[in-house]
Amino acid sequence: MKPRTNILTATQLATHVGGALHGDAQLEVSCLCPLEAPVAGGVTFVRAKSPHSLIRKLHELPRMVALVDSLPADFDSTTLRCTLIVTPDPQRAFISLIPEFYSPYPRQHGVHKSATVHPSATIADGVTIGPGCVVGELCSLATNVTLEANVVLYPGVSIGSNTHIHSGTSVREGCSVGAHCIIHNNVVIGADGFGYLTDPKTGISKVPQVGIVQIGDHVEIGACSSIDRGTVGATSIASYVKIDNQVQIGHNVKIESHAIICAQVGIAGSCHIERGVVLGGGAGVADHVTIAAGSRVGGHAGVISSIDHPGDYMGFPAVKATEFRRQQATLRRLSSGKSVKTGTR
């Protein structure tokens, strides 16, 4: 997205987000900015844990617009340099303003002259294939697919409509990606799973990986993530799953819809991640584990056995978050030399 030249008044912003205006209605703004780097003539949003913290932050802002969720009843906004717009969800309101100040870079549709497209591939209307791309035998690209530079599709790959694949990504043979997906740079979909057996002659022999990867619609996969193909059958990523950067998903894993997988998570083979699960950054999941729908696993936790009941889990091995906090409190008391009360059964 590139910045666009656009000037709006505080009144126009308040109308756009459906908020109540406090301050200079004619104040003009021309950009969005983070709260940590406010600029005059900008728009930001403020979240604060207490009224005192909110007031302190607002007094630090220059002549600009700040989106807030509420104000103290006796607060005098005339003491501020900034203009306020009160709206129930300032962050969502802020995000809704992005199209007012940014627009997509223009792109030329069609196949770049340096791309290689196999004659048997099916290319629908509105497809963009960038420089250096390779589209293999019997691939299928639906309407409005975009392949940025140097994307490689092995034979038999299918890509659904309106999916955008960024540069350096490889989708291996026979794998499929659904519609309206975003695949960021240098993702690998369908590499061989990590499968080996002991061998009396060589010590280790490779298990052939002959399955595929199936990705649903509206999935987003962050940069440098890897999703291994099934040993036999499929590694399955359901619709509306969101995967962060540098995530490793092993062979024959099944991830159900609306799961969120944060950065540097590792999921070993044949796991089942049920609907709406959240895995915090750096968490690890051992092979053949099921995590119950709606569970949330904290960052760097280690799940070594199935989680059968939804809840929040932390630590290694992962336990209920309440139990983990009790354990940590006990360890702190022990390390400080304080006595620890033991419960009776």
mmCIF file of C-alpha atoms in Angstrom:
data_model
loop_
_atom_site.group_PDB
_atom_site.id
_atom_site.type_symbol
_atom_site.label_atom_id
_atom_site.label_comp_id
_atom_site.label_asym_id
_atom_site.label_seq_id
_atom_site.Cartn_x
_atom_site.Cartn_y
_atom_site.Cartn_z
ATOM 1 C CA MET A 1 0.000 0.000 0.000
ATOM 2 C CA LYS A 2 1.253 3.478 -0.813
ATOM 3 C CA PRO A 3 0.281 6.721 0.956
ATOM 4 C CA ARG A 4 -2.291 8.808 -0.863
ATOM 5 C CA THR A 5 -2.734 12.557 -0.690
ATOM 6 C CA ASN A 6 -5.972 13.145 1.155
ATOM 7 C CA ILE A 7 -7.071 15.775 3.649
ATOM 8 C CA LEU A 8 -10.080 15.274 5.911
ATOM 9 C CA THR A 9 -11.538 17.428 8.647
ATOM 10 C CA ALA A 10 -12.210 16.150 12.143
ATOM 11 C CA THR A 11 -15.943 16.398 11.372
ATOM 12 C CA GLN A 12 -15.531 14.138 8.342
ATOM 13 C CA LEU A 13 -13.560 11.632 10.417
ATOM 14 C CA ALA A 14 -16.223 11.606 13.139
ATOM 15 C CA THR A 15 -18.903 10.960 10.541
ATOM 16 C CA HIS A 16 -16.827 8.163 8.978
ATOM 17 C CA VAL A 17 -16.308 6.288 12.266
ATOM 18 C CA GLY A 18 -19.665 7.219 13.815
ATOM 19 C CA GLY A 19 -18.075 8.918 16.825
ATOM 20 C CA ALA A 20 -18.680 11.959 19.015
ATOM 21 C CA LEU A 21 -16.392 14.901 18.378
ATOM 22 C CA HIS A 22 -14.712 16.901 21.175
ATOM 23 C CA GLY A 23 -12.534 19.787 20.038
ATOM 24 C CA ASP A 24 -11.773 21.618 16.799
ATOM 25 C CA ALA A 25 -14.296 20.368 14.233
ATOM 26 C CA GLN A 26 -12.361 21.983 11.361
ATOM 27 C CA LEU A 27 -8.955 20.517 12.244
ATOM 28 C CA GLU A 28 -7.453 19.019 9.075
ATOM 29 C CA VAL A 29 -5.578 15.707 9.059
ATOM 30 C CA SER A 30 -3.611 14.045 6.283
ATOM 31 C CA CYS A 31 -2.085 10.829 7.671
ATOM 32 C CA LEU A 32 -2.311 8.015 10.174
ATOM 33 C CA CYS A 33 0.359 7.579 12.839
ATOM 34 C CA PRO A 34 1.111 5.358 15.841
ATOM 35 C CA LEU A 35 0.608 6.691 19.347
ATOM 36 C CA GLU A 36 4.341 6.225 19.998
ATOM 37 C CA ALA A 37 5.232 8.641 17.165
ATOM 38 C CA PRO A 38 2.423 11.220 16.970
ATOM 39 C CA VAL A 39 2.580 13.969 14.359
ATOM 40 C CA ALA A 40 0.655 17.202 13.961
ATOM 41 C CA GLY A 41 -2.132 16.738 11.441
ATOM 42 C CA GLY A 42 -2.246 12.990 12.016
ATOM 43 C CA VAL A 43 -4.766 10.485 13.369
ATOM 44 C CA THR A 44 -4.035 7.932 16.080
ATOM 45 C CA PHE A 45 -5.958 5.851 18.605
ATOM 46 C CA VAL A 46 -5.445 5.597 22.341
ATOM 47 C CA ARG A 47 -5.997 2.655 24.638
ATOM 48 C CA ALA A 48 -5.320 3.172 28.315
ATOM 49 C CA LYS A 49 -5.696 0.989 31.397
ATOM 50 C CA SER A 50 -6.910 3.825 33.616
ATOM 51 C CA PRO A 51 -8.441 7.318 33.267
ATOM 52 C CA HIS A 52 -5.243 8.805 34.719
ATOM 53 C CA SER A 53 -3.117 7.072 32.088
ATOM 54 C CA LEU A 54 -5.503 8.181 29.332
ATOM 55 C CA ILE A 55 -5.413 11.829 30.381
ATOM 56 C CA ARG A 56 -1.611 11.798 30.625
ATOM 57 C CA LYS A 57 -1.283 10.394 27.110
ATOM 58 C CA LEU A 58 -3.772 12.854 25.638
ATOM 59 C CA HIS A 59 -1.938 15.830 27.127
ATOM 60 C CA GLU A 60 1.237 14.679 25.366
ATOM 61 C CA LEU A 61 -0.327 14.764 21.889
ATOM 62 C CA PRO A 62 0.165 17.648 19.416
ATOM 63 C CA ARG A 63 -2.559 19.237 17.293
ATOM 64 C CA MET A 64 -4.054 16.092 15.784
ATOM 65 C CA VAL A 65 -7.039 13.722 16.118
ATOM 66 C CA ALA A 66 -7.101 10.933 18.708
ATOM 67 C CA LEU A 67 -9.702 8.156 18.739
ATOM 68 C CA VAL A 68 -10.691 7.059 22.262
ATOM 69 C CA ASP A 69 -13.351 4.736 23.665
ATOM 70 C CA SER A 70 -14.469 6.943 26.556
ATOM 71 C CA LEU A 71 -13.688 10.047 28.591
ATOM 72 C CA PRO A 72 -14.008 10.732 32.330
ATOM 73 C CA ALA A 73 -17.306 12.479 33.083
ATOM 74 C CA ASP A 74 -15.627 15.645 34.383
ATOM 75 C CA PHE A 75 -12.831 15.789 31.813
ATOM 76 C CA ASP A 76 -12.262 19.174 30.139
ATOM 77 C CA SER A 77 -11.130 18.494 26.556
ATOM 78 C CA THR A 78 -10.444 22.205 25.976
ATOM 79 C CA THR A 79 -7.186 21.790 27.909
ATOM 80 C CA LEU A 80 -5.814 19.587 25.096
ATOM 81 C CA ARG A 81 -4.056 20.509 21.882
ATOM 82 C CA CYS A 82 -5.552 17.443 20.150
ATOM 83 C CA THR A 83 -9.123 16.879 19.032
ATOM 84 C CA LEU A 84 -10.918 13.771 20.313
ATOM 85 C CA ILE A 85 -13.397 11.402 18.699
ATOM 86 C CA VAL A 86 -15.121 9.030 21.107
ATOM 87 C CA THR A 87 -16.040 5.710 19.484
ATOM 88 C CA PRO A 88 -16.732 2.285 21.056
ATOM 89 C CA ASP A 89 -13.773 0.546 19.367
ATOM 90 C CA PRO A 90 -10.970 3.007 18.569
ATOM 91 C CA GLN A 91 -8.670 0.419 17.018
ATOM 92 C CA ARG A 92 -11.334 -0.852 14.627
ATOM 93 C CA ALA A 93 -12.253 2.753 13.755
ATOM 94 C CA PHE A 94 -8.575 3.532 13.095
ATOM 95 C CA ILE A 95 -8.251 0.530 10.789
ATOM 96 C CA SER A 96 -11.354 1.613 8.874
ATOM 97 C CA LEU A 97 -9.537 4.838 7.992
ATOM 98 C CA ILE A 98 -6.619 3.110 6.256
ATOM 99 C CA PRO A 99 -8.253 3.189 2.771
ATOM 100 C CA GLU A 100 -8.703 6.948 3.182
ATOM 101 C CA PHE A 101 -4.945 7.464 3.403
ATOM 102 C CA TYR A 102 -3.441 4.483 1.545
ATOM 103 C CA SER A 103 -4.116 2.796 -1.786
ATOM 104 C CA PRO A 104 -2.728 -0.345 -3.486
ATOM 105 C CA TYR A 105 0.223 0.010 -5.801
ATOM 106 C CA PRO A 106 -0.918 -0.240 -9.440
ATOM 107 C CA ARG A 107 -0.147 -3.562 -11.101
ATOM 108 C CA GLN A 108 -0.230 -4.817 -14.648
ATOM 109 C CA HIS A 109 -2.279 -7.938 -15.226
ATOM 110 C CA GLY A 110 -1.157 -10.732 -17.495
ATOM 111 C CA VAL A 111 1.881 -12.988 -17.772
ATOM 112 C CA HIS A 112 5.320 -11.399 -17.573
ATOM 113 C CA LYS A 113 7.584 -12.240 -20.489
ATOM 114 C CA SER A 114 10.165 -13.846 -18.176
ATOM 115 C CA ALA A 115 7.635 -16.237 -16.587
ATOM 116 C CA THR A 116 7.457 -19.888 -17.625
ATOM 117 C CA VAL A 117 3.951 -21.319 -17.926
ATOM 118 C CA HIS A 118 3.440 -24.922 -19.042
ATOM 119 C CA PRO A 119 1.091 -25.229 -22.049
ATOM 120 C CA SER A 120 -1.175 -27.614 -20.123
ATOM 121 C CA ALA A 121 -1.770 -25.111 -17.295
ATOM 122 C CA THR A 122 -5.213 -23.514 -17.030
ATOM 123 C CA ILE A 123 -5.050 -19.750 -16.545
ATOM 124 C CA ALA A 124 -8.351 -17.918 -15.910
ATOM 125 C CA ASP A 125 -9.192 -14.283 -16.625
ATOM 126 C CA GLY A 126 -7.553 -11.540 -14.596
ATOM 127 C CA VAL A 127 -4.556 -13.613 -13.489
ATOM 128 C CA THR A 128 -1.243 -11.838 -12.865
ATOM 129 C CA ILE A 129 1.979 -13.860 -13.169
ATOM 130 C CA GLY A 130 5.077 -11.872 -12.280
ATOM 131 C CA PRO A 131 8.698 -11.966 -13.408
ATOM 132 C CA GLY A 132 10.533 -15.260 -13.058
ATOM 133 C CA CYS A 133 7.507 -17.321 -12.047
ATOM 134 C CA VAL A 134 7.228 -20.999 -12.984
ATOM 135 C CA VAL A 135 3.790 -22.572 -13.421
ATOM 136 C CA GLY A 136 4.066 -26.315 -13.910
ATOM 137 C CA GLU A 137 2.214 -28.944 -15.855
ATOM 138 C CA LEU A 138 -1.548 -29.223 -15.272
ATOM 139 C CA CYS A 139 -1.656 -26.332 -12.802
ATOM 140 C CA SER A 140 -4.906 -24.420 -12.452
ATOM 141 C CA LEU A 141 -5.144 -20.717 -11.576
ATOM 142 C CA ALA A 142 -8.650 -19.324 -11.005
ATOM 143 C CA THR A 143 -9.784 -15.767 -11.708
ATOM 144 C CA ASN A 144 -7.774 -12.847 -10.353
ATOM 145 C CA VAL A 145 -4.965 -14.924 -8.868
ATOM 146 C CA THR A 146 -1.752 -12.925 -8.396
ATOM 147 C CA LEU A 147 1.689 -14.525 -8.386
ATOM 148 C CA GLU A 148 4.420 -12.076 -7.479
ATOM 149 C CA ALA A 149 7.972 -12.473 -8.787
ATOM 150 C CA ASN A 150 9.682 -15.872 -8.596
ATOM 151 C CA VAL A 151 6.743 -17.909 -7.324
ATOM 152 C CA VAL A 152 7.095 -21.589 -8.273
ATOM 153 C CA LEU A 153 4.083 -23.884 -8.701
ATOM 154 C CA TYR A 154 5.011 -27.532 -9.163
ATOM 155 C CA PRO A 155 2.869 -29.783 -11.427
ATOM 156 C CA GLY A 156 -0.762 -30.309 -10.514
ATOM 157 C CA VAL A 157 -1.145 -27.306 -8.200
ATOM 158 C CA SER A 158 -4.489 -25.490 -8.025
ATOM 159 C CA ILE A 159 -4.980 -21.936 -6.731
ATOM 160 C CA GLY A 160 -8.424 -20.494 -5.969
ATOM 161 C CA SER A 161 -9.788 -17.152 -7.110
ATOM 162 C CA ASN A 162 -8.462 -13.847 -5.742
ATOM 163 C CA THR A 163 -5.551 -15.509 -3.945
ATOM 164 C CA HIS A 164 -2.357 -13.456 -3.713
ATOM 165 C CA ILE A 165 0.978 -15.299 -3.458
ATOM 166 C CA HIS A 166 4.056 -13.225 -2.698
ATOM 167 C CA SER A 167 7.548 -13.621 -4.078
ATOM 168 C CA GLY A 168 9.752 -16.608 -3.385
ATOM 169 C CA THR A 169 6.923 -18.956 -2.412
ATOM 170 C CA SER A 170 6.887 -22.570 -3.610
ATOM 171 C CA VAL A 171 3.782 -24.735 -3.796
ATOM 172 C CA ARG A 172 4.779 -28.341 -4.371
ATOM 173 C CA GLU A 173 3.215 -30.963 -6.621
ATOM 174 C CA GLY A 174 -0.468 -31.783 -6.232
ATOM 175 C CA CYS A 175 -1.155 -29.259 -3.445
ATOM 176 C CA SER A 176 -4.086 -26.860 -3.446
ATOM 177 C CA VAL A 177 -4.714 -23.364 -2.078
ATOM 178 C CA GLY A 178 -8.262 -22.028 -1.811
ATOM 179 C CA ALA A 179 -9.817 -18.693 -2.715
ATOM 180 C CA HIS A 180 -9.076 -15.280 -1.161
ATOM 181 C CA CYS A 181 -5.879 -16.471 0.503
ATOM 182 C CA ILE A 182 -2.743 -14.428 1.175
ATOM 183 C CA ILE A 183 0.546 -16.315 1.099
ATOM 184 C CA HIS A 184 3.486 -14.153 2.146
ATOM 185 C CA ASN A 185 7.096 -14.287 0.972
ATOM 186 C CA ASN A 186 9.162 -17.479 0.931
ATOM 187 C CA VAL A 187 6.458 -19.818 2.195
ATOM 188 C CA VAL A 188 6.927 -23.505 1.319
ATOM 189 C CA ILE A 189 3.747 -25.533 0.910
ATOM 190 C CA GLY A 190 4.094 -29.268 0.392
ATOM 191 C CA ALA A 191 7.735 -30.017 1.158
ATOM 192 C CA ASP A 192 8.445 -33.537 2.367
ATOM 193 C CA GLY A 193 7.503 -34.293 5.941
ATOM 194 C CA PHE A 194 10.234 -35.298 8.390
ATOM 195 C CA GLY A 195 9.875 -39.072 8.123
ATOM 196 C CA TYR A 196 12.702 -41.566 8.640
ATOM 197 C CA LEU A 197 13.169 -45.161 9.810
ATOM 198 C CA THR A 198 16.196 -46.913 11.261
ATOM 199 C CA ASP A 199 17.925 -49.010 8.625
ATOM 200 C CA PRO A 200 20.426 -51.823 9.316
ATOM 201 C CA LYS A 201 22.414 -50.936 6.199
ATOM 202 C CA THR A 202 22.460 -47.108 6.143
ATOM 203 C CA GLY A 203 21.436 -46.326 9.698
ATOM 204 C CA ILE A 204 18.574 -44.092 8.556
ATOM 205 C CA SER A 205 16.256 -44.471 5.561
ATOM 206 C CA LYS A 206 13.781 -41.903 4.252
ATOM 207 C CA VAL A 207 10.046 -42.597 4.282
ATOM 208 C CA PRO A 208 8.526 -41.502 0.953
ATOM 209 C CA GLN A 209 6.124 -38.586 1.398
ATOM 210 C CA VAL A 210 3.385 -39.056 -1.198
ATOM 211 C CA GLY A 211 0.522 -37.016 0.282
ATOM 212 C CA ILE A 212 -0.521 -33.423 -0.383
ATOM 213 C CA VAL A 213 -1.448 -30.172 1.373
ATOM 214 C CA GLN A 214 -4.988 -28.816 1.132
ATOM 215 C CA ILE A 215 -5.575 -25.202 2.181
ATOM 216 C CA GLY A 216 -9.070 -23.741 2.461
ATOM 217 C CA ASP A 217 -10.413 -20.257 1.683
ATOM 218 C CA HIS A 218 -9.475 -16.963 3.375
ATOM 219 C CA VAL A 219 -6.303 -18.421 4.871
ATOM 220 C CA GLU A 220 -3.294 -16.179 5.496
ATOM 221 C CA ILE A 221 0.199 -17.628 5.894
ATOM 222 C CA GLY A 222 3.105 -15.496 7.120
ATOM 223 C CA ALA A 223 6.574 -15.206 5.641
ATOM 224 C CA CYS A 224 9.002 -18.134 5.759
ATOM 225 C CA SER A 225 6.471 -20.623 7.119
ATOM 226 C CA SER A 226 6.502 -24.278 6.038
ATOM 227 C CA ILE A 227 3.618 -26.714 5.729
ATOM 228 C CA ASP A 228 4.686 -30.300 5.056
ATOM 229 C CA ARG A 229 2.785 -32.613 2.751
ATOM 230 C CA GLY A 230 1.154 -35.712 4.182
ATOM 231 C CA THR A 231 3.127 -38.930 4.277
ATOM 232 C CA VAL A 232 -0.023 -40.483 2.824
ATOM 233 C CA GLY A 233 -3.236 -38.474 2.590
ATOM 234 C CA ALA A 234 -3.327 -34.746 3.307
ATOM 235 C CA THR A 235 -2.089 -32.073 5.619
ATOM 236 C CA SER A 236 -5.227 -29.966 5.983
ATOM 237 C CA ILE A 237 -5.599 -26.256 6.774
ATOM 238 C CA ALA A 238 -9.268 -25.259 6.974
ATOM 239 C CA SER A 239 -10.800 -21.954 5.912
ATOM 240 C CA TYR A 240 -10.138 -18.755 7.905
ATOM 241 C CA VAL A 241 -7.022 -20.113 9.615
ATOM 242 C CA LYS A 242 -4.384 -17.417 10.233
ATOM 243 C CA ILE A 243 -0.723 -18.443 10.400
ATOM 244 C CA ASP A 244 2.080 -16.070 11.398
ATOM 245 C CA ASN A 245 5.715 -15.935 10.224
ATOM 246 C CA GLN A 246 8.231 -18.792 10.606
ATOM 247 C CA VAL A 247 5.723 -21.453 11.585
ATOM 248 C CA GLN A 248 6.433 -25.165 11.000
ATOM 249 C CA ILE A 249 3.462 -27.477 10.430
ATOM 250 C CA GLY A 250 4.309 -31.167 10.121
ATOM 251 C CA HIS A 251 2.936 -33.895 7.902
ATOM 252 C CA ASN A 252 -0.719 -34.962 8.209
ATOM 253 C CA VAL A 253 -1.586 -32.178 10.649
ATOM 254 C CA LYS A 254 -5.244 -31.105 10.599
ATOM 255 C CA ILE A 255 -6.016 -27.501 11.589
ATOM 256 C CA GLU A 256 -9.686 -26.589 11.789
ATOM 257 C CA SER A 257 -11.252 -23.235 10.925
ATOM 258 C CA HIS A 258 -10.507 -19.924 12.666
ATOM 259 C CA ALA A 259 -7.412 -21.218 14.437
ATOM 260 C CA ILE A 260 -4.637 -18.666 15.010
ATOM 261 C CA ILE A 261 -1.035 -19.881 14.909
ATOM 262 C CA CYS A 262 1.463 -17.244 16.084
ATOM 263 C CA ALA A 263 5.108 -16.839 15.062
ATOM 264 C CA GLN A 264 7.655 -19.643 15.456
ATOM 265 C CA VAL A 265 5.139 -22.264 16.519
ATOM 266 C CA GLY A 266 6.121 -25.846 15.721
ATOM 267 C CA ILE A 267 3.427 -28.488 15.244
ATOM 268 C CA ALA A 268 4.663 -32.061 14.873
ATOM 269 C CA GLY A 269 3.109 -34.660 12.602
ATOM 270 C CA SER A 270 -0.469 -35.961 12.772
ATOM 271 C CA CYS A 271 -1.719 -33.371 15.273
ATOM 272 C CA HIS A 272 -5.316 -32.190 15.300
ATOM 273 C CA ILE A 273 -5.802 -28.514 16.113
ATOM 274 C CA GLU A 274 -9.527 -27.964 16.550
ATOM 275 C CA ARG A 275 -11.633 -24.917 15.664
ATOM 276 C CA GLY A 276 -10.642 -21.567 17.147
ATOM 277 C CA VAL A 277 -7.489 -22.729 18.927
ATOM 278 C CA VAL A 278 -4.838 -20.041 19.540
ATOM 279 C CA LEU A 279 -1.186 -21.087 19.786
ATOM 280 C CA GLY A 280 1.041 -18.340 21.206
ATOM 281 C CA GLY A 281 4.426 -17.483 19.746
ATOM 282 C CA GLY A 282 7.099 -20.149 20.033
ATOM 283 C CA ALA A 283 4.752 -22.839 21.377
ATOM 284 C CA GLY A 284 5.546 -26.438 20.512
ATOM 285 C CA VAL A 285 3.105 -29.290 19.987
ATOM 286 C CA ALA A 286 4.281 -32.922 20.101
ATOM 287 C CA ASP A 287 3.178 -35.428 17.470
ATOM 288 C CA HIS A 288 -0.273 -37.099 17.485
ATOM 289 C CA VAL A 289 -1.689 -34.520 19.935
ATOM 290 C CA THR A 290 -5.231 -33.118 19.808
ATOM 291 C CA ILE A 291 -5.994 -29.639 21.165
ATOM 292 C CA ALA A 292 -9.644 -29.015 22.039
ATOM 293 C CA ALA A 293 -11.619 -26.313 20.247
ATOM 294 C CA GLY A 294 -11.295 -22.826 21.696
ATOM 295 C CA SER A 295 -8.174 -23.567 23.752
ATOM 296 C CA ARG A 296 -5.446 -20.957 24.071
ATOM 297 C CA VAL A 297 -1.829 -22.039 24.528
ATOM 298 C CA GLY A 298 0.599 -19.427 25.835
ATOM 299 C CA GLY A 299 3.857 -18.423 24.195
ATOM 300 C CA HIS A 300 6.714 -20.966 24.415
ATOM 301 C CA ALA A 301 4.474 -23.550 26.070
ATOM 302 C CA GLY A 302 5.078 -27.209 25.283
ATOM 303 C CA VAL A 303 2.039 -29.393 24.605
ATOM 304 C CA ILE A 304 3.193 -32.998 24.994
ATOM 305 C CA SER A 305 -0.205 -34.660 25.479
ATOM 306 C CA SER A 306 -3.705 -33.982 24.232
ATOM 307 C CA ILE A 307 -5.749 -31.119 25.655
ATOM 308 C CA ASP A 308 -9.275 -32.472 26.018
ATOM 309 C CA HIS A 309 -10.949 -29.525 27.763
ATOM 310 C CA PRO A 310 -10.962 -25.954 26.404
ATOM 311 C CA GLY A 311 -9.125 -23.368 28.437
ATOM 312 C CA ASP A 312 -5.902 -21.387 28.793
ATOM 313 C CA TYR A 313 -2.678 -23.388 29.061
ATOM 314 C CA MET A 314 0.899 -22.368 29.845
ATOM 315 C CA GLY A 315 4.303 -23.827 30.672
ATOM 316 C CA PHE A 316 6.237 -26.989 29.866
ATOM 317 C CA PRO A 317 4.633 -29.405 29.972
ATOM 318 C CA ALA A 318 1.557 -27.278 29.324
ATOM 319 C CA VAL A 319 -0.968 -27.182 32.163
ATOM 320 C CA LYS A 320 -3.983 -25.012 32.932
ATOM 321 C CA ALA A 321 -2.859 -21.401 33.260
ATOM 322 C CA THR A 322 -4.165 -21.178 36.846
ATOM 323 C CA GLU A 323 -2.074 -24.203 37.828
ATOM 324 C CA PHE A 324 0.989 -22.807 36.045
ATOM 325 C CA ARG A 325 0.728 -19.535 37.977
ATOM 326 C CA ARG A 326 0.459 -21.434 41.274
ATOM 327 C CA GLN A 327 3.566 -23.414 40.345
ATOM 328 C CA GLN A 328 5.503 -20.255 39.556
ATOM 329 C CA ALA A 329 4.428 -18.602 42.798
ATOM 330 C CA THR A 330 5.578 -21.667 44.749
ATOM 331 C CA LEU A 331 8.958 -21.666 42.998
ATOM 332 C CA ARG A 332 9.455 -17.979 43.806
ATOM 333 C CA ARG A 333 8.699 -18.599 47.477
ATOM 334 C CA LEU A 334 11.099 -21.539 47.537
ATOM 335 C CA SER A 335 13.898 -19.583 45.876
ATOM 336 C CA SER A 336 13.461 -16.747 48.372
ATOM 337 C CA GLY A 337 13.685 -19.159 51.324
ATOM 338 C CA LYS A 338 10.105 -18.641 52.392
ATOM 339 C CA SER A 339 8.052 -21.528 53.671
ATOM 340 C CA VAL A 340 5.521 -23.119 51.378
ATOM 341 C CA LYS A 341 2.132 -24.198 52.623
ATOM 342 C CA THR A 342 1.107 -27.633 51.411
ATOM 343 C CA GLY A 343 -2.495 -28.532 50.891
ATOM 344 C CA THR A 344 -4.195 -31.631 52.281
ATOM 345 C CA ARG A 345 -6.362 -33.989 50.353
#
